[in-house]
Short mmCIF file of C-alpha atoms and ligand atoms in Angstrom, two decimals:
data_model
loop_
_atom_site.label_atom_id
_atom_site.label_comp_id
_atom_site.label_asym_id
_atom_site.label_seq_id
_atom_site.Cartn_x
_atom_site.Cartn_y
_atom_site.Cartn_z
CA UNK H 1 2.68 -17.52 -9.19
CA UNK H 2 4.23 -15.35 -6.51
CA UNK H 3 2.45 -12.08 -5.84
CA UNK H 4 4.29 -9.27 -4.10
CA UNK H 5 3.45 -5.77 -3.02
CA UNK H 6 4.55 -3.17 -0.49
CA UNK H 7 2.85 -0.36 1.40
CA UNK H 8 4.85 2.56 2.75
CA UNK H 9 4.39 3.26 6.46
CA UNK H 10 4.05 7.02 6.12
CA UNK H 11 0.70 7.38 7.92
CA UNK H 12 -2.15 5.34 9.31
CA UNK H 13 -3.81 3.64 6.28
CA UNK H 14 -7.05 5.24 5.06
CA UNK H 15 -10.26 4.01 3.46
CA UNK H 16 -8.80 4.55 -0.04
CA UNK H 17 -5.89 2.25 0.81
CA UNK H 18 -8.30 -0.33 2.21
CA UNK H 19 -10.58 -0.57 -0.79
CA UNK H 20 -8.00 0.31 -3.44
CA UNK H 21 -5.06 -1.78 -2.31
CA UNK H 22 -5.40 -3.90 0.83
CA UNK H 23 -8.66 -5.73 0.15
CA UNK H 24 -7.73 -6.60 -3.45
CA UNK H 25 -4.36 -7.90 -2.19
CA UNK H 26 -6.08 -9.98 0.49
CA UNK H 27 -8.25 -11.58 -2.16
CA UNK H 28 -5.12 -12.54 -4.10
CA UNK H 29 -3.70 -14.48 -1.15
CA UNK H 30 -6.52 -16.99 -1.68
CA UNK H 31 -5.14 -18.11 -5.02
CA UNK H 32 -1.45 -17.28 -4.99
CA UNK H 33 1.62 -17.37 -2.84
CA UNK H 34 1.75 -13.82 -1.50
CA UNK H 35 4.58 -11.72 -0.06
CA UNK H 36 3.35 -8.44 1.42
CA UNK H 37 5.74 -6.06 3.08
CA UNK H 38 5.95 -2.77 4.89
CA UNK H 39 8.08 -0.57 2.63
CA UNK H 40 9.94 1.19 5.42
CA UNK H 41 13.16 1.83 3.48
CA UNK H 42 11.05 3.60 0.87
CA UNK H 43 9.25 5.59 3.56
CA UNK H 44 12.61 6.89 4.76
CA UNK H 45 12.89 9.01 1.62
CA UNK H 46 10.24 11.29 3.15
CA UNK H 47 9.66 10.18 6.76
CA UNK H 48 12.73 11.07 8.81
CA UNK H 49 11.40 10.84 12.33
CA UNK H 50 12.39 7.66 14.17
CA UNK H 51 9.43 7.61 16.58
CA UNK H 52 6.91 8.01 13.77
CA UNK H 53 8.71 5.41 11.68
CA UNK H 54 8.45 2.89 14.53
CA UNK H 55 4.78 3.70 15.08
CA UNK H 56 3.65 3.60 11.46
CA UNK H 57 5.59 0.40 10.75
CA UNK H 58 3.60 -1.34 13.45
CA UNK H 59 0.33 0.28 12.46
CA UNK H 60 0.62 -0.87 8.88
CA UNK H 61 1.56 -4.42 9.93
CA UNK H 62 -1.35 -4.57 12.40
CA UNK H 63 -3.68 -3.28 9.68
CA UNK H 64 -2.89 -6.18 7.38
CA UNK H 65 -3.40 -8.72 10.15
CA UNK H 66 -6.58 -7.11 11.48
CA UNK H 67 -8.10 -7.19 8.00
CA UNK H 68 -7.46 -10.85 7.49
CA UNK H 69 -3.95 -11.43 6.22
CA UNK H 70 -3.25 -15.03 7.18
CA UNK H 71 0.37 -15.19 8.36
CA UNK H 72 0.44 -18.98 8.06
CA UNK H 73 -0.09 -18.58 4.37
CA UNK H 74 1.15 -15.13 3.37
CA UNK H 75 4.53 -13.71 4.31
CA UNK H 76 4.13 -10.33 6.03
CA UNK H 77 7.40 -8.59 6.80
CA UNK H 78 9.31 -5.36 7.15
CA UNK H 79 11.33 -4.48 4.07
CA UNK H 80 14.25 -3.56 6.38
CA UNK H 81 14.29 -7.08 7.81
CA UNK H 82 15.70 -8.23 4.48
CA UNK H 83 18.82 -6.08 4.11
CA UNK H 84 19.73 -8.13 1.02
CA UNK H 85 17.46 -5.76 -0.94
CA UNK H 86 19.85 -2.90 -0.25
CA UNK H 87 22.71 -4.95 -1.67
CA UNK H 88 20.72 -5.90 -4.75
CA UNK H 89 19.87 -2.23 -5.23
CA UNK H 90 23.56 -1.62 -5.87
CA UNK H 91 23.89 -4.41 -8.45
CA UNK H 92 20.85 -3.08 -10.29
CA UNK H 93 21.97 0.55 -10.08
CA UNK H 94 25.04 -0.42 -12.07
CA UNK H 95 23.05 -1.65 -15.09
CA UNK H 96 20.75 1.37 -15.23
CA UNK H 97 21.33 4.68 -16.98
CA UNK H 98 20.56 7.87 -15.07
CA UNK H 99 18.18 8.95 -17.86
CA UNK H 100 15.58 6.38 -16.82
CA UNK H 101 15.61 7.70 -13.26
CA UNK H 102 15.36 11.30 -14.46
CA UNK H 103 12.23 10.35 -16.40
CA UNK H 104 10.53 8.68 -13.40
CA UNK H 105 7.24 10.44 -12.50
CA UNK H 106 7.92 10.76 -8.79
CA UNK H 107 11.32 12.31 -9.41
CA UNK H 108 9.97 14.69 -12.02
CA UNK H 109 7.16 15.74 -9.68
CA UNK H 110 9.61 16.40 -6.84
CA UNK H 111 11.75 18.41 -9.24
CA UNK H 112 8.78 20.41 -10.52
CA UNK H 113 7.93 21.31 -6.91
CA UNK H 114 11.41 22.72 -6.50
CA UNK H 115 11.89 20.46 -3.48
CA UNK H 116 15.38 19.51 -2.34
CA UNK H 117 15.67 15.89 -3.52
CA UNK H 118 17.69 13.31 -1.62
CA UNK H 119 19.57 10.56 -3.42
CA UNK H 120 17.17 8.00 -1.91
CA UNK H 121 14.30 9.62 -3.79
CA UNK H 122 16.30 9.49 -6.99
CA UNK H 123 17.12 5.81 -6.43
CA UNK H 124 13.57 4.94 -5.30
CA UNK H 125 12.76 2.96 -8.46
CA UNK H 126 15.97 0.91 -8.11
CA UNK H 127 15.16 -0.08 -4.54
CA UNK H 128 11.65 -0.96 -5.68
CA UNK H 129 13.08 -3.10 -8.50
CA UNK H 130 15.26 -4.88 -5.95
CA UNK H 131 12.16 -5.54 -3.80
CA UNK H 132 10.39 -7.10 -6.72
CA UNK H 133 13.24 -9.05 -8.28
CA UNK H 134 14.76 -10.44 -5.10
CA UNK H 135 11.66 -12.61 -4.50
CA UNK H 136 11.32 -13.90 -8.08
CA UNK H 137 7.94 -12.13 -8.09
CA UNK H 138 5.62 -12.84 -10.98
CA UNK H 139 2.78 -10.44 -10.25
CA UNK H 140 2.92 -7.04 -8.61
CA UNK H 141 -0.49 -5.60 -7.74
CA UNK H 142 -0.26 -1.80 -7.64
CA UNK H 143 -2.30 1.30 -8.34
CA UNK H 144 -1.90 3.12 -11.65
CA UNK H 145 0.58 5.51 -10.07
CA UNK H 146 3.07 2.68 -9.54
CA UNK H 147 2.85 1.11 -12.98
CA UNK H 148 5.90 2.96 -14.28
CA UNK H 149 7.97 1.69 -11.36
CA UNK H 150 7.07 -1.94 -12.06
CA UNK H 151 7.91 -1.43 -15.73
CA UNK H 152 11.28 -0.01 -14.70
CA UNK H 153 11.88 -3.09 -12.54
CA UNK H 154 11.19 -5.25 -15.55
CA UNK H 155 13.60 -3.17 -17.65
CA UNK H 156 16.31 -3.56 -15.03
CA UNK H 157 15.76 -7.32 -14.96
CA UNK H 158 16.05 -7.44 -18.76
CA UNK H 159 19.23 -5.31 -18.75
CA UNK H 160 20.82 -7.44 -16.02
CA UNK H 161 19.86 -10.74 -17.67
CA UNK H 162 21.19 -9.47 -20.98
CA UNK H 163 24.57 -8.73 -19.49
CA UNK H 164 24.95 -11.57 -17.01
CA UNK H 165 22.61 -14.41 -18.00
CA UNK H 166 19.11 -15.43 -16.94
CA UNK H 167 19.12 -14.40 -13.30
CA UNK H 168 15.83 -12.59 -12.76
CA UNK H 169 12.21 -13.52 -13.35
CA UNK H 170 10.42 -10.80 -15.33
CA UNK H 171 7.58 -9.35 -13.23
CA UNK H 172 4.22 -8.13 -14.51
CA UNK H 173 2.25 -5.29 -12.96
CA UNK H 174 -1.31 -6.15 -12.01
CA UNK H 175 -3.06 -2.83 -12.31
CA UNK H 176 -6.26 -2.54 -10.37
CA UNK H 177 -8.18 -0.54 -12.92
CA UNK H 178 -11.37 -2.34 -11.94
CA UNK H 179 -11.11 -0.71 -8.52
CA UNK H 180 -12.85 2.63 -8.29
CA UNK H 181 -11.02 5.70 -7.11
CA UNK H 182 -12.33 6.19 -3.60
CA UNK H 183 -13.46 9.77 -3.01
CA UNK H 184 -12.34 11.68 0.07
CA UNK H 185 -14.19 14.07 2.36
CA UNK H 186 -14.23 16.80 -0.29
CA UNK H 187 -15.09 14.52 -3.23
CA UNK H 188 -11.60 14.54 -4.75
CA UNK H 189 -9.58 11.29 -4.74
CA UNK H 190 -8.98 10.30 -1.14
CA UNK H 191 -5.29 10.94 -0.58
CA UNK H 192 -2.90 11.97 2.17
CA UNK H 193 -1.69 14.67 -0.18
CA UNK H 194 -5.14 16.32 -0.21
CA UNK H 195 -5.74 16.02 3.53
CA UNK H 196 -9.19 14.54 2.81
CA UNK H 197 -8.74 11.05 4.20
CA UNK H 198 -10.79 8.92 6.56
CA UNK H 199 -8.22 6.95 8.54
CA UNK H 200 -9.18 3.32 8.99
CA UNK H 201 -8.86 2.96 12.73
CA UNK H 202 -10.22 6.20 14.12
CA UNK H 203 -11.96 5.69 17.44
CA UNK H 204 -15.73 5.72 17.02
CA UNK H 205 -16.21 9.34 18.12
CA UNK H 206 -13.55 10.65 15.80
CA UNK H 207 -14.88 8.59 12.93
CA UNK H 208 -18.30 10.17 13.44
CA UNK H 209 -16.76 13.64 13.53
CA UNK H 210 -14.88 13.03 10.28
CA UNK H 211 -18.01 11.80 8.56
CA UNK H 212 -20.00 14.79 9.80
CA UNK H 213 -17.36 17.01 8.17
CA UNK H 214 -17.97 15.62 4.66
CA UNK H 215 -18.69 18.47 2.29
CA UNK H 216 -22.24 18.56 0.82
CA UNK H 217 -24.30 21.17 -1.01
CA UNK H 218 -26.61 23.40 1.01
CA UNK H 219 -29.95 21.72 0.23
CA UNK H 220 -32.31 21.55 3.20
CA UNK H 221 -34.35 18.67 4.59
CA UNK H 222 -37.34 19.32 2.34
CA UNK H 223 -35.34 19.62 -0.90
CA UNK H 224 -34.97 16.58 -3.13
CA UNK H 225 -31.35 15.62 -3.63
CA UNK H 226 -29.20 13.84 -6.17
CA UNK H 227 -27.38 10.88 -4.60
CA UNK H 228 -25.08 10.54 -7.59
CA UNK H 229 -23.40 13.90 -7.00
CA UNK H 230 -23.15 13.58 -3.21
CA UNK H 231 -19.86 12.76 -1.45
CA UNK H 232 -21.65 11.08 1.43
CA UNK H 233 -23.54 8.78 -0.89
CA UNK H 234 -20.39 7.96 -2.89
CA UNK H 235 -18.84 6.53 0.27
CA UNK H 236 -22.09 4.90 1.40
CA UNK H 237 -22.15 2.90 -1.82
CA UNK H 238 -18.88 1.30 -0.77
CA UNK H 239 -20.02 0.31 2.70
CA UNK H 240 -23.77 -0.27 2.62
CA UNK H 241 -25.43 -3.46 1.40
CA UNK H 242 -27.12 -3.17 -2.04
CA UNK H 243 -30.54 -2.95 -0.32
CA UNK H 244 -29.37 -0.24 2.05
CA UNK H 245 -27.86 1.72 -0.84
CA UNK H 246 -31.10 1.53 -2.85
CA UNK H 247 -33.09 2.57 0.18
CA UNK H 248 -30.92 5.59 0.93
CA UNK H 249 -30.97 6.62 -2.74
CA UNK H 250 -34.78 6.68 -2.59
CA UNK H 251 -34.66 8.88 0.50
CA UNK H 252 -32.36 11.36 -1.30
CA UNK H 253 -34.89 11.65 -4.12
CA UNK H 254 -37.83 12.41 -1.81
CA UNK H 255 -38.31 15.35 0.56
CA UNK H 256 -37.80 14.83 4.28
CA UNK H 257 -34.19 13.69 4.56
CA UNK H 258 -31.32 15.95 5.61
CA UNK H 259 -27.63 15.30 4.98
CA UNK H 260 -27.22 14.67 8.70
CA UNK H 261 -29.32 11.55 8.31
CA UNK H 262 -27.26 10.33 5.36
CA UNK H 263 -24.06 10.92 7.31
CA UNK H 264 -25.40 8.99 10.27
CA UNK H 265 -26.28 6.09 7.94
CA UNK H 266 -22.75 6.19 6.51
CA UNK H 267 -21.25 6.23 9.99
CA UNK H 268 -23.28 3.17 10.98
CA UNK H 269 -22.36 1.27 7.82
CA UNK H 270 -18.66 2.01 8.29
CA UNK H 271 -18.81 1.12 11.95
CA UNK H 272 -20.45 -2.22 11.09
CA UNK H 273 -17.73 -3.02 8.60
CA UNK H 274 -14.70 -1.65 10.46
CA UNK H 275 -15.67 -2.02 14.12
CA UNK H 276 -14.73 -5.70 14.61
CA UNK H 277 -11.46 -5.29 12.71
CA UNK H 278 -10.67 -2.19 14.77
CA UNK H 279 -10.99 -4.18 17.99
CA UNK H 280 -8.60 -6.74 16.58
CA UNK H 281 -6.22 -3.98 15.40
CA UNK H 282 -6.15 -2.40 18.84
CA UNK H 283 -5.52 -5.73 20.52
CA UNK H 284 -2.68 -6.56 18.14
CA UNK H 285 -0.95 -3.27 18.87
CA UNK H 286 -1.54 -3.38 22.60
CA UNK H 287 -0.34 -6.92 23.01
CA UNK H 288 2.43 -7.00 20.41
CA UNK H 289 3.67 -10.58 20.59
CA UNK H 290 1.36 -11.89 17.88
CA UNK H 291 2.39 -9.02 15.63
CA UNK H 292 6.08 -9.68 16.22
CA UNK H 293 5.68 -13.42 15.68
CA UNK H 294 3.95 -12.83 12.33
CA UNK H 295 6.63 -10.37 11.20
CA UNK H 296 9.42 -12.68 12.27
CA UNK H 297 7.97 -15.68 10.46
CA UNK H 298 7.41 -13.54 7.37
CA UNK H 299 10.96 -12.18 7.47
CA UNK H 300 12.39 -15.68 7.80
CA UNK H 301 10.52 -16.89 4.77
CA UNK H 302 11.26 -13.79 2.69
CA UNK H 303 14.92 -13.80 3.61
CA UNK H 304 15.30 -17.42 2.59
CA UNK H 305 14.09 -16.60 -0.91
CA UNK H 306 16.05 -13.33 -1.08
CA UNK H 307 19.35 -14.95 -0.10
CA UNK H 308 19.03 -17.48 -2.93
CA UNK H 309 18.21 -14.91 -5.60
CA UNK H 310 20.93 -12.53 -4.41
CA UNK H 311 23.47 -15.39 -4.51
CA UNK H 312 22.48 -16.01 -8.14
CA UNK H 313 22.93 -12.34 -9.00
CA UNK H 314 26.26 -12.06 -7.20
CA UNK H 315 27.66 -15.14 -8.85
CA UNK H 316 26.45 -14.18 -12.33
CA UNK H 317 28.17 -10.82 -12.07
CA UNK H 318 31.51 -12.21 -10.92
CA UNK H 319 31.28 -12.14 -7.14
CA UNK H 320 31.30 -14.95 -4.61
CA UNK H 321 27.79 -16.35 -4.07
CA UNK H 322 27.97 -15.18 -0.48
CA UNK H 323 30.45 -12.96 1.34
CA UNK H 324 33.42 -14.85 2.79
CA UNK H 325 32.44 -14.08 6.35
CA UNK H 326 28.99 -14.57 7.79
CA UNK H 327 27.30 -11.54 9.31
CA UNK H 328 28.83 -11.30 12.83
P1 ADP B 401 -1.96 8.46 -0.73
O1 ADP B 401 -2.50 8.96 -2.06
O2 ADP B 401 -2.89 8.75 0.39
O3 ADP B 401 -0.53 8.90 -0.49
P2 ADP B 401 -0.75 5.91 -1.27
O4 ADP B 401 -0.17 6.36 -2.56
O5 ADP B 401 0.16 5.68 -0.11
O6 ADP B 401 -1.94 6.89 -0.84
O7 ADP B 401 -1.64 4.61 -1.51
C1 ADP B 401 -1.17 3.30 -1.55
C2 ADP B 401 -2.07 2.55 -2.50
O8 ADP B 401 -3.45 2.65 -2.05
C3 ADP B 401 -2.07 3.16 -3.91
O9 ADP B 401 -1.14 2.54 -4.77
C4 ADP B 401 -3.48 2.91 -4.40
O10 ADP B 401 -3.57 1.69 -5.08
C5 ADP B 401 -4.32 2.82 -3.15
N1 ADP B 401 -5.11 4.04 -3.00
C6 ADP B 401 -4.76 5.17 -2.34
N2 ADP B 401 -5.75 6.09 -2.38
C7 ADP B 401 -6.76 5.53 -3.08
C8 ADP B 401 -8.07 5.97 -3.48
N3 ADP B 401 -8.53 7.17 -3.14
N4 ADP B 401 -8.82 5.13 -4.21
C9 ADP B 401 -8.37 3.90 -4.55
N5 ADP B 401 -7.17 3.43 -4.21
C10 ADP B 401 -6.35 4.22 -3.50
N1 LIG B 402 6.35 2.47 -4.14
C1 LIG B 402 5.16 1.81 -3.66
C2 LIG B 402 4.12 2.89 -3.27
O1 LIG B 402 4.46 4.02 -3.03
C3 LIG B 402 5.47 0.94 -2.45
C4 LIG B 402 6.42 -0.15 -2.83
C5 LIG B 402 7.74 -0.26 -2.48
C6 LIG B 402 6.12 -1.29 -3.64
N2 LIG B 402 8.28 -1.38 -3.02
C7 LIG B 402 7.32 -2.03 -3.74
C8 LIG B 402 4.97 -1.71 -4.30
C9 LIG B 402 7.38 -3.21 -4.48
C10 LIG B 402 5.05 -2.89 -5.03
C11 LIG B 402 6.23 -3.64 -5.14
O2 LIG B 402 2.94 2.58 -3.20
#
């Protein structure tokens, strides 16, 4: 089974991305061949600032490595290091009706906002299908929001195979519905769009400040509190050990504990969990050669697979397996 997923480099990853996407994907590398990439071509639909693009691409790659992606086992690469996906996007675009793209959630949402929509945004699902199909991917772990895109990729594979023969493997989405929705600083789903995120690699002081800004009710130290409705506790449950969580819950239910104490406990639990990885993250970015070596090895492996699948698709649809001239 080959597992594949991509993360867009549009910001520094946050705690929701860690628990909702990155950690589950890292567990999958234990049992499957995994291809994980930085979806920079997709990010370009919204991020059109070259300096930020360069920075976030590296930050996302360093995040994977700092958290335990093993580059000897899992291919980690930049989407744009496999330009074959852009070519496959064209072959797939020609077997897809525009209606399917007009029905895509992301496009409809952009339209509802009255935003000016670039053609890249419209074609987003086709590029994503090319990402998935070009590696003969079997399983695509994604959040619920991306399920429709994986289904569209499957539909494009079926349409192409129907017209040109069995070229593509049909992928299955692996929806993480067992993973809780991680709450943000205000208790709503943690999301860049709500501005309520805790970025993963904040320096210690800034991490503390963020945690101190979590919204709570106005109960005082002597009031008893309900842990189950508290945003601080909701995050603590994700970082504390079961004993620590039970202990803090008991303190909520008795007088004598203020929210400041709970926030301090959360800060310490997060620091324990993230501190060592942060040191590794900072070293990877500062030094750079290990990061580049991992990305280069990943790109080499990914490109080898992509070239073979693209050759199959080209030949099936009446083209030469490879262009006459090699890339100069
Ligand atoms: P954002 O909502 O901040 O833009 P993304 O859509 O870039 O986040 O997130 C990438 C992946 O991370 C999502 O597909 C989802 O699986 C996971 N994810 C993001 N936020 C959360 C969250 N609050 N709880 C659980 N998983 C999340
Ligand atoms: N669209 C995905 C997201 O926004 C990122 C992505 C791009 C992706 N290509 C992919 C995910 C291929 C899985 C497979 O989260």
